[in-house]
Amino acid sequence: MVVFAESAFRHGYQEDDFFEVLEMGPLKMRSRRGLKNVYELYGRNLAGEYLHIAYRREADREVVFHIRPMSRREKQRLRKIQ
């Protein structure tokens, strides 16, 4: 089950954007800040926007708490990996 914290919508993105990024096969990484049970997704939604998504894995659900546009550096990194 996926739930969304209010903070996930701060940058104007919606739940659909999260699911679209998942559909497109994002790059998934553990938190770069070393946060326990936190993962980051880097990918594109169907509109072609490059998004950075952070979520926390809890016992029976994932809590998405951050969706924002990728920085220029993050885009370059993603393109290099793909």
Short mmCIF file of N, CA and C in Angstrom, two decimals:
data_model
loop_
_atom_site.label_atom_id
_atom_site.label_comp_id
_atom_site.label_asym_id
_atom_site.label_seq_id
_atom_site.Cartn_x
_atom_site.Cartn_y
_atom_site.Cartn_z
N MET A 1 0.84 -1.17 0.00
CA MET A 1 0.00 0.00 0.00
C MET A 1 0.89 1.24 0.00
N VAL A 2 0.52 2.24 -0.78
CA VAL A 2 1.25 3.50 -0.85
C VAL A 2 0.37 4.60 -0.30
N VAL A 3 0.93 5.40 0.61
CA VAL A 3 0.24 6.58 1.12
C VAL A 3 1.13 7.79 0.87
N PHE A 4 0.51 8.94 0.82
CA PHE A 4 1.22 10.17 0.50
C PHE A 4 1.11 11.17 1.64
N ALA A 5 2.26 11.63 2.11
CA ALA A 5 2.29 12.69 3.11
C ALA A 5 1.95 14.00 2.41
N GLU A 6 1.41 14.94 3.14
CA GLU A 6 1.06 16.24 2.57
C GLU A 6 2.28 16.92 1.93
N SER A 7 3.46 16.70 2.51
CA SER A 7 4.68 17.32 1.99
C SER A 7 5.02 16.86 0.57
N ALA A 8 4.51 15.72 0.15
CA ALA A 8 4.81 15.21 -1.19
C ALA A 8 4.27 16.13 -2.28
N PHE A 9 3.26 16.90 -1.97
CA PHE A 9 2.58 17.72 -2.98
C PHE A 9 3.06 19.18 -2.98
N ARG A 10 4.06 19.49 -2.19
CA ARG A 10 4.56 20.86 -2.04
C ARG A 10 4.99 21.50 -3.36
N HIS A 11 5.51 20.70 -4.29
CA HIS A 11 6.01 21.24 -5.55
C HIS A 11 5.01 21.13 -6.70
N GLY A 12 3.76 20.80 -6.36
CA GLY A 12 2.71 20.78 -7.36
C GLY A 12 2.50 19.46 -8.07
N TYR A 13 3.18 18.43 -7.67
CA TYR A 13 3.00 17.12 -8.28
C TYR A 13 1.94 16.33 -7.52
N GLN A 14 1.40 15.32 -8.19
CA GLN A 14 0.29 14.55 -7.63
C GLN A 14 0.64 13.07 -7.54
N GLU A 15 -0.27 12.31 -6.98
CA GLU A 15 -0.08 10.86 -6.84
C GLU A 15 0.20 10.21 -8.19
N ASP A 16 -0.51 10.64 -9.22
CA ASP A 16 -0.32 10.06 -10.56
C ASP A 16 1.13 10.17 -11.02
N ASP A 17 1.79 11.27 -10.68
CA ASP A 17 3.18 11.44 -11.09
C ASP A 17 4.07 10.35 -10.49
N PHE A 18 3.82 9.99 -9.25
CA PHE A 18 4.57 8.91 -8.61
C PHE A 18 4.38 7.60 -9.37
N PHE A 19 3.13 7.26 -9.66
CA PHE A 19 2.86 5.99 -10.35
C PHE A 19 3.38 5.99 -11.78
N GLU A 20 3.37 7.15 -12.44
CA GLU A 20 3.92 7.25 -13.79
C GLU A 20 5.43 7.01 -13.78
N VAL A 21 6.12 7.58 -12.80
CA VAL A 21 7.56 7.36 -12.69
C VAL A 21 7.84 5.88 -12.48
N LEU A 22 7.05 5.23 -11.63
CA LEU A 22 7.22 3.79 -11.43
C LEU A 22 7.06 3.01 -12.73
N GLU A 23 6.06 3.39 -13.51
CA GLU A 23 5.80 2.72 -14.79
C GLU A 23 6.97 2.84 -15.76
N MET A 24 7.65 3.97 -15.70
CA MET A 24 8.71 4.26 -16.66
C MET A 24 10.05 3.61 -16.27
N GLY A 25 10.10 2.91 -15.16
CA GLY A 25 11.33 2.22 -14.76
C GLY A 25 12.38 3.15 -14.19
N PRO A 26 12.15 3.70 -13.02
CA PRO A 26 13.09 4.67 -12.44
C PRO A 26 14.36 4.01 -11.90
N LEU A 27 15.35 4.83 -11.66
CA LEU A 27 16.54 4.43 -10.93
C LEU A 27 16.17 4.49 -9.45
N LYS A 28 16.39 3.40 -8.73
CA LYS A 28 16.04 3.35 -7.31
C LYS A 28 17.32 3.21 -6.50
N MET A 29 17.44 4.05 -5.47
CA MET A 29 18.62 4.03 -4.61
C MET A 29 18.22 4.15 -3.16
N ARG A 30 19.07 3.65 -2.29
CA ARG A 30 18.87 3.91 -0.86
C ARG A 30 19.15 5.39 -0.62
N SER A 31 18.66 5.91 0.47
CA SER A 31 18.85 7.32 0.79
C SER A 31 20.32 7.71 0.71
N ARG A 32 20.61 8.77 -0.02
CA ARG A 32 21.98 9.27 -0.11
C ARG A 32 22.43 9.86 1.22
N ARG A 33 21.48 10.20 2.07
CA ARG A 33 21.80 10.76 3.38
C ARG A 33 21.93 9.68 4.45
N GLY A 34 21.76 8.44 4.06
CA GLY A 34 21.92 7.34 4.99
C GLY A 34 20.74 7.11 5.91
N LEU A 35 19.56 7.63 5.54
CA LEU A 35 18.38 7.46 6.37
C LEU A 35 17.87 6.03 6.28
N LYS A 36 17.56 5.44 7.41
CA LYS A 36 17.11 4.05 7.46
C LYS A 36 15.73 3.91 6.84
N ASN A 37 15.56 2.90 5.98
CA ASN A 37 14.29 2.59 5.31
C ASN A 37 13.78 3.69 4.39
N VAL A 38 14.67 4.57 3.94
CA VAL A 38 14.29 5.63 3.01
C VAL A 38 14.96 5.35 1.67
N TYR A 39 14.16 5.49 0.60
CA TYR A 39 14.63 5.23 -0.75
C TYR A 39 14.33 6.43 -1.64
N GLU A 40 15.13 6.57 -2.69
CA GLU A 40 14.96 7.66 -3.65
C GLU A 40 14.74 7.07 -5.04
N LEU A 41 13.84 7.67 -5.78
CA LEU A 41 13.58 7.30 -7.16
C LEU A 41 13.94 8.47 -8.06
N TYR A 42 14.59 8.17 -9.16
CA TYR A 42 14.91 9.17 -10.17
C TYR A 42 14.32 8.67 -11.48
N GLY A 43 13.43 9.47 -12.06
CA GLY A 43 12.82 9.03 -13.30
C GLY A 43 11.97 10.13 -13.91
N ARG A 44 11.21 9.73 -14.92
CA ARG A 44 10.37 10.69 -15.66
C ARG A 44 8.92 10.27 -15.58
N ASN A 45 8.05 11.27 -15.53
CA ASN A 45 6.62 11.00 -15.61
C ASN A 45 6.21 10.98 -17.08
N LEU A 46 4.94 10.75 -17.36
CA LEU A 46 4.50 10.66 -18.76
C LEU A 46 4.59 11.98 -19.51
N ALA A 47 4.64 13.09 -18.78
CA ALA A 47 4.80 14.40 -19.41
C ALA A 47 6.27 14.66 -19.77
N GLY A 48 7.16 13.74 -19.38
CA GLY A 48 8.58 13.89 -19.69
C GLY A 48 9.37 14.66 -18.66
N GLU A 49 8.75 15.01 -17.54
CA GLU A 49 9.44 15.76 -16.50
C GLU A 49 10.34 14.83 -15.69
N TYR A 50 11.54 15.29 -15.41
CA TYR A 50 12.48 14.52 -14.59
C TYR A 50 12.16 14.78 -13.13
N LEU A 51 11.84 13.71 -12.39
CA LEU A 51 11.42 13.86 -11.00
C LEU A 51 12.29 13.08 -10.04
N HIS A 52 12.45 13.66 -8.86
CA HIS A 52 13.11 13.01 -7.73
C HIS A 52 12.03 12.74 -6.70
N ILE A 53 11.92 11.48 -6.27
CA ILE A 53 10.89 11.07 -5.32
C ILE A 53 11.57 10.38 -4.14
N ALA A 54 11.15 10.72 -2.94
CA ALA A 54 11.67 10.05 -1.74
C ALA A 54 10.50 9.44 -0.98
N TYR A 55 10.74 8.23 -0.49
CA TYR A 55 9.69 7.57 0.29
C TYR A 55 10.31 6.73 1.39
N ARG A 56 9.52 6.47 2.40
CA ARG A 56 9.94 5.68 3.55
C ARG A 56 9.18 4.37 3.53
N ARG A 57 9.89 3.28 3.69
CA ARG A 57 9.25 1.97 3.75
C ARG A 57 8.96 1.66 5.22
N GLU A 58 7.68 1.44 5.51
CA GLU A 58 7.25 1.08 6.85
C GLU A 58 6.74 -0.35 6.81
N ALA A 59 6.30 -0.87 7.93
CA ALA A 59 5.93 -2.29 8.05
C ALA A 59 5.00 -2.76 6.95
N ASP A 60 3.92 -2.06 6.72
CA ASP A 60 2.92 -2.53 5.76
C ASP A 60 2.62 -1.54 4.65
N ARG A 61 3.49 -0.54 4.47
CA ARG A 61 3.21 0.48 3.46
C ARG A 61 4.46 1.28 3.12
N GLU A 62 4.36 2.02 2.03
CA GLU A 62 5.37 3.00 1.65
C GLU A 62 4.75 4.38 1.79
N VAL A 63 5.48 5.30 2.40
CA VAL A 63 5.00 6.66 2.61
C VAL A 63 5.83 7.59 1.73
N VAL A 64 5.21 8.13 0.68
CA VAL A 64 5.88 9.08 -0.20
C VAL A 64 5.80 10.44 0.46
N PHE A 65 6.97 11.05 0.69
CA PHE A 65 6.97 12.33 1.39
C PHE A 65 7.63 13.46 0.60
N HIS A 66 8.11 13.14 -0.62
CA HIS A 66 8.83 14.17 -1.37
C HIS A 66 8.77 13.87 -2.86
N ILE A 67 8.26 14.81 -3.64
CA ILE A 67 8.29 14.73 -5.11
C ILE A 67 8.66 16.12 -5.61
N ARG A 68 9.77 16.20 -6.35
CA ARG A 68 10.20 17.50 -6.87
C ARG A 68 10.92 17.30 -8.20
N PRO A 69 11.09 18.40 -8.95
CA PRO A 69 11.88 18.29 -10.19
C PRO A 69 13.34 17.97 -9.85
N MET A 70 13.99 17.21 -10.71
CA MET A 70 15.42 16.93 -10.50
C MET A 70 16.24 18.18 -10.76
N SER A 71 17.35 18.27 -10.08
CA SER A 71 18.31 19.34 -10.34
C SER A 71 19.05 19.01 -11.64
N ARG A 72 19.74 19.98 -12.16
CA ARG A 72 20.53 19.78 -13.38
C ARG A 72 21.55 18.66 -13.17
N ARG A 73 22.19 18.66 -12.04
CA ARG A 73 23.19 17.63 -11.73
C ARG A 73 22.57 16.24 -11.66
N GLU A 74 21.39 16.14 -11.06
CA GLU A 74 20.70 14.85 -10.97
C GLU A 74 20.31 14.33 -12.35
N LYS A 75 19.86 15.23 -13.22
CA LYS A 75 19.52 14.83 -14.59
C LYS A 75 20.74 14.28 -15.32
N GLN A 76 21.86 14.97 -15.18
CA GLN A 76 23.09 14.52 -15.83
C GLN A 76 23.50 13.14 -15.32
N ARG A 77 23.39 12.96 -14.03
CA ARG A 77 23.74 11.66 -13.43
C ARG A 77 22.84 10.54 -13.95
N LEU A 78 21.54 10.82 -14.01
CA LEU A 78 20.60 9.82 -14.51
C LEU A 78 20.88 9.47 -15.96
N ARG A 79 21.11 10.47 -16.79
CA ARG A 79 21.38 10.21 -18.20
C ARG A 79 22.65 9.38 -18.38
N LYS A 80 23.64 9.66 -17.55
CA LYS A 80 24.90 8.92 -17.64
C LYS A 80 24.71 7.45 -17.28
N ILE A 81 23.89 7.18 -16.27
CA ILE A 81 23.64 5.82 -15.82
C ILE A 81 22.80 5.05 -16.84
N GLN A 82 21.82 5.73 -17.41
CA GLN A 82 20.94 5.07 -18.37
C GLN A 82 21.64 4.99 -19.69
#
